[in-house]
mmCIF file of C-alpha atoms in Angstrom:
data_model
loop_
_atom_site.group_PDB
_atom_site.id
_atom_site.type_symbol
_atom_site.label_atom_id
_atom_site.label_comp_id
_atom_site.label_asym_id
_atom_site.label_seq_id
_atom_site.Cartn_x
_atom_site.Cartn_y
_atom_site.Cartn_z
ATOM 1 C CA LEU A 21 7.136 94.662 177.186
ATOM 2 C CA ALA A 22 6.970 91.254 177.287
ATOM 3 C CA VAL A 23 6.321 88.814 180.722
ATOM 4 C CA HIS A 24 7.697 84.968 179.748
ATOM 5 C CA PRO A 25 7.571 82.216 181.208
ATOM 6 C CA VAL A 26 5.710 83.404 184.139
ATOM 7 C CA ASP A 27 5.315 80.480 187.180
ATOM 8 C CA ILE A 28 2.962 81.936 190.193
ATOM 9 C CA ALA A 29 2.209 79.320 192.611
ATOM 10 C CA LEU A 30 0.082 80.185 195.194
ATOM 11 C CA ASN A 31 0.065 77.405 198.662
ATOM 12 C CA ASN A 32 -1.900 77.786 201.994
ATOM 13 C CA ILE A 33 -3.504 81.006 201.629
ATOM 14 C CA SER A 34 -6.678 80.602 203.647
ATOM 15 C CA THR A 35 -9.733 83.380 204.083
ATOM 16 C CA LEU A 36 -9.594 81.165 208.655
ATOM 17 C CA ALA A 37 -8.938 83.633 211.190
ATOM 18 C CA ASP A 38 -5.268 83.211 212.167
ATOM 19 C CA ARG A 39 -3.957 81.037 209.075
ATOM 20 C CA GLU A 40 -1.277 82.644 207.253
ATOM 21 C CA GLY A 41 0.430 81.033 203.976
ATOM 22 C CA ALA A 42 4.192 81.739 202.917
ATOM 23 C CA TYR A 43 4.606 83.410 199.508
ATOM 24 C CA THR A 44 7.403 84.146 196.928
ATOM 25 C CA LEU A 45 7.839 85.560 193.691
ATOM 26 C CA GLY A 46 11.045 86.114 191.987
ATOM 27 C CA ALA A 47 11.282 88.074 188.305
ATOM 28 C CA LYS A 48 14.407 88.122 185.514
ATOM 29 C CA PHE A 49 14.624 91.961 183.606
ATOM 30 C CA PRO A 50 15.903 91.206 180.574
ATOM 31 C CA ASP A 51 18.806 93.336 181.105
ATOM 32 C CA GLY A 52 20.125 90.643 183.453
ATOM 33 C CA GLY A 53 18.373 92.581 187.098
ATOM 34 C CA THR A 54 16.531 90.296 189.702
ATOM 35 C CA PHE A 55 12.951 91.273 191.493
ATOM 36 C CA ARG A 56 11.948 89.272 194.822
ATOM 37 C CA TRP A 57 9.484 89.332 197.004
ATOM 38 C CA GLU A 58 9.207 87.140 199.650
ATOM 39 C CA GLY A 59 6.969 87.072 202.810
ATOM 40 C CA ARG A 60 3.879 85.904 204.494
ATOM 41 C CA VAL A 61 -0.098 86.896 204.027
ATOM 42 C CA SER A 62 -2.729 86.170 205.622
ATOM 43 C CA LEU A 63 -7.014 86.986 204.674
ATOM 44 C CA ALA A 64 -8.320 87.142 208.151
ATOM 45 C CA PRO A 65 -7.446 89.815 209.553
ATOM 46 C CA ILE A 66 -5.653 90.751 206.397
ATOM 47 C CA ALA A 67 -1.889 91.357 206.907
ATOM 48 C CA SER A 68 1.074 90.803 205.407
ATOM 49 C CA SER A 69 5.703 90.928 206.424
ATOM 50 C CA GLY A 70 8.058 90.129 204.184
ATOM 51 C CA SER A 71 10.665 91.601 202.036
ATOM 52 C CA LEU A 72 11.426 92.999 198.716
ATOM 53 C CA SER A 73 14.947 93.619 196.644
ATOM 54 C CA ILE A 74 15.551 95.091 193.304
ATOM 55 C CA GLU A 75 19.496 93.960 192.160
ATOM 56 C CA SER A 76 21.036 95.454 189.239
ATOM 57 C CA LEU A 77 17.565 97.175 187.827
ATOM 58 C CA LYS A 78 18.796 98.770 184.667
ATOM 59 C CA ALA A 79 17.458 102.696 183.710
ATOM 60 C CA ALA A 80 17.414 102.448 180.877
ATOM 61 C CA THR A 81 14.918 99.024 180.979
ATOM 62 C CA LEU A 82 12.831 101.891 183.067
ATOM 63 C CA TRP A 83 13.461 104.138 179.791
ATOM 64 C CA PRO A 84 10.229 103.013 177.702
ATOM 65 C CA PHE A 85 7.896 104.503 180.842
ATOM 66 C CA ALA A 86 9.606 107.839 181.272
ATOM 67 C CA ARG A 87 11.087 109.074 178.440
ATOM 68 C CA ASP A 88 7.625 110.862 176.529
ATOM 69 C CA ALA A 89 7.291 113.217 179.790
ATOM 70 C CA LEU A 90 11.162 113.616 179.399
ATOM 71 C CA ASN A 91 13.850 115.462 177.812
ATOM 72 C CA LEU A 92 16.192 113.303 178.645
ATOM 73 C CA SER A 93 18.024 110.770 176.479
ATOM 74 C CA GLN A 94 18.364 107.162 177.826
ATOM 75 C CA PRO A 95 19.820 107.197 181.252
ATOM 76 C CA ARG A 96 22.825 105.014 182.361
ATOM 77 C CA GLY A 97 23.332 103.654 185.452
ATOM 78 C CA ALA A 98 21.524 100.881 188.221
ATOM 79 C CA LEU A 99 19.240 101.091 191.278
ATOM 80 C CA GLY A 100 19.858 98.430 194.052
ATOM 81 C CA VAL A 101 16.098 98.353 196.656
ATOM 82 C CA LYS A 102 16.640 96.367 199.376
ATOM 83 C CA LEU A 103 13.407 96.586 202.789
ATOM 84 C CA GLY A 104 11.462 95.020 204.874
ATOM 85 C CA TYR A 105 7.998 95.760 205.321
ATOM 86 C CA ASP A 106 5.160 94.514 208.025
ATOM 87 C CA LEU A 107 1.193 95.542 206.953
ATOM 88 C CA ALA A 108 -1.485 94.874 209.092
ATOM 89 C CA MET A 109 -5.575 95.895 209.747
ATOM 90 C CA THR A 110 -7.641 95.263 211.982
ATOM 91 C CA GLU A 111 -10.701 96.466 212.996
ATOM 92 C CA GLY A 112 -10.016 99.791 214.569
ATOM 93 C CA SER A 113 -6.259 100.127 213.614
ATOM 94 C CA THR A 114 -3.872 99.798 210.513
ATOM 95 C CA LYS A 115 0.424 99.614 210.084
ATOM 96 C CA ALA A 116 2.034 100.411 208.039
ATOM 97 C CA VAL A 117 5.718 99.831 208.096
ATOM 98 C CA VAL A 118 8.450 99.928 205.835
ATOM 99 C CA ASP A 119 11.974 98.979 207.788
ATOM 100 C CA ASP A 120 15.561 98.320 206.757
ATOM 101 C CA LEU A 121 15.577 100.765 203.407
ATOM 102 C CA GLU A 122 18.315 100.762 201.739
ATOM 103 C CA ILE A 123 18.053 102.170 197.984
ATOM 104 C CA ARG A 124 21.365 102.051 195.904
ATOM 105 C CA LEU A 125 22.841 104.442 192.541
ATOM 106 C CA SER A 126 25.307 103.327 191.392
ATOM 107 C CA ASP A 127 26.415 105.118 187.593
ATOM 108 C CA LEU A 128 24.155 107.044 187.480
ATOM 109 C CA ALA A 129 24.211 109.576 183.465
ATOM 110 C CA LEU A 130 21.636 111.356 183.151
ATOM 111 C CA GLN A 131 21.923 114.030 179.908
ATOM 112 C CA MET A 132 18.923 116.792 178.566
ATOM 113 C CA GLU A 133 18.358 115.462 174.763
ATOM 114 C CA LYS A 134 20.397 117.622 172.660
ATOM 115 C CA GLU A 135 23.654 118.255 175.171
ATOM 116 C CA PRO A 136 27.184 116.540 174.653
ATOM 117 C CA GLU A 137 27.892 115.925 178.167
ATOM 118 C CA PRO A 138 25.843 114.415 181.011
ATOM 119 C CA PHE A 139 24.293 117.187 183.499
ATOM 120 C CA LEU A 140 24.128 114.242 186.847
ATOM 121 C CA ALA A 141 26.693 111.807 186.574
ATOM 122 C CA LEU A 142 26.963 109.715 190.327
ATOM 123 C CA THR A 143 29.357 106.794 191.166
ATOM 124 C CA GLU A 144 26.911 105.801 194.034
ATOM 125 C CA ILE A 145 24.219 107.682 195.730
ATOM 126 C CA ALA A 146 23.655 104.908 198.993
ATOM 127 C CA LEU A 147 20.117 104.864 201.409
ATOM 128 C CA LYS A 148 20.909 103.252 204.816
ATOM 129 C CA GLY A 149 19.334 102.227 207.180
ATOM 130 C CA GLY A 150 15.363 103.420 206.685
ATOM 131 C CA ARG A 151 11.977 103.398 207.873
ATOM 132 C CA VAL A 152 9.369 104.771 206.905
ATOM 133 C CA ASP A 153 5.147 104.629 208.685
ATOM 134 C CA PRO A 154 3.159 106.112 207.217
ATOM 135 C CA VAL A 155 0.473 105.707 210.107
ATOM 136 C CA GLY A 156 2.885 106.808 212.638
ATOM 137 C CA ARG A 157 3.926 109.659 210.251
ATOM 138 C CA THR A 158 7.421 109.439 210.652
ATOM 139 C CA VAL A 159 10.351 108.369 207.969
ATOM 140 C CA GLY A 160 13.675 107.881 209.594
ATOM 141 C CA ILE A 161 17.948 107.303 207.587
ATOM 142 C CA GLY A 162 19.977 105.512 209.654
ATOM 143 C CA ALA A 163 23.152 106.648 206.427
ATOM 144 C CA LEU A 164 23.040 108.546 202.824
ATOM 145 C CA SER A 165 26.346 108.492 201.560
ATOM 146 C CA ILE A 166 27.081 110.490 197.906
ATOM 147 C CA ARG A 167 30.446 108.795 196.409
ATOM 148 C CA GLY A 168 32.344 110.863 192.579
ATOM 149 C CA GLY A 169 29.197 113.018 191.688
ATOM 150 C CA ARG A 170 28.898 115.980 189.835
ATOM 151 C CA LEU A 171 26.555 118.212 188.877
ATOM 152 C CA GLY A 172 25.781 120.665 185.719
ATOM 153 C CA ALA A 173 23.144 123.639 186.309
ATOM 154 C CA GLY A 174 23.530 126.483 185.110
ATOM 155 C CA ILE A 175 22.132 129.247 182.987
ATOM 156 C CA GLY A 176 20.797 130.356 179.578
ATOM 157 C CA ALA A 177 21.077 132.715 176.740
ATOM 158 C CA ASP A 178 17.119 132.828 177.832
ATOM 159 C CA GLY A 179 18.060 132.925 182.109
ATOM 160 C CA ARG A 180 16.241 129.917 182.563
ATOM 161 C CA VAL A 181 18.126 127.245 184.586
ATOM 162 C CA ASN A 182 18.867 124.800 182.667
ATOM 163 C CA LEU A 183 17.150 121.904 184.488
ATOM 164 C CA GLN A 184 13.488 123.579 184.277
ATOM 165 C CA ASP A 185 13.491 122.203 180.957
ATOM 166 C CA ILE A 186 14.196 118.119 182.057
ATOM 167 C CA LEU A 187 9.661 117.899 181.902
ATOM 168 C CA ARG A 188 8.330 118.267 178.366
ATOM 169 C CA SER A 189 6.163 121.097 178.073
ATOM 170 C CA ASN A 190 3.845 118.411 176.275
ATOM 171 C CA PRO A 191 4.292 114.999 176.872
ATOM 172 C CA THR A 192 3.492 112.448 174.503
ATOM 173 C CA THR A 193 0.938 110.397 175.689
ATOM 174 C CA SER A 194 1.914 106.553 173.833
ATOM 175 C CA PRO A 195 4.748 104.826 174.495
ATOM 176 C CA SER A 196 6.892 104.366 170.715
#
């Protein structure tokens, strides 16, 4: 994994009470996907609000981090995530809310190693209007849609469901 070039700028960050600074972080993935995180942050009190988005992140980009634990061939597909957030910690209270959550997986294909066809193929799965409040212990989903999918689960000669073998029993510990 190589990260280059890196440009970071922090402006107007202050530890003075009721002072906040704006931030924007952006990155491009080698496969063409993008990451963007922007908002406002303060240190006294500790608080941050803003938005985060990941667009067109290819499953293959994440594959090196998971492949040693899975009995899968390199997956196909792309991920997109957008969300707003509001975090704050003051004496006696904590706020942590994610809202306007959108997650989209497109052209997803998962295939067991040594199998000729994917066991899961989805044209698109999308969640829209999500809200997560861990402090208030609530989760909400505005809409969930699945379009153009196929799931191939089966029972082998040994009586096991083929999907039980997705996780390796002895995953390797170092990526190759």
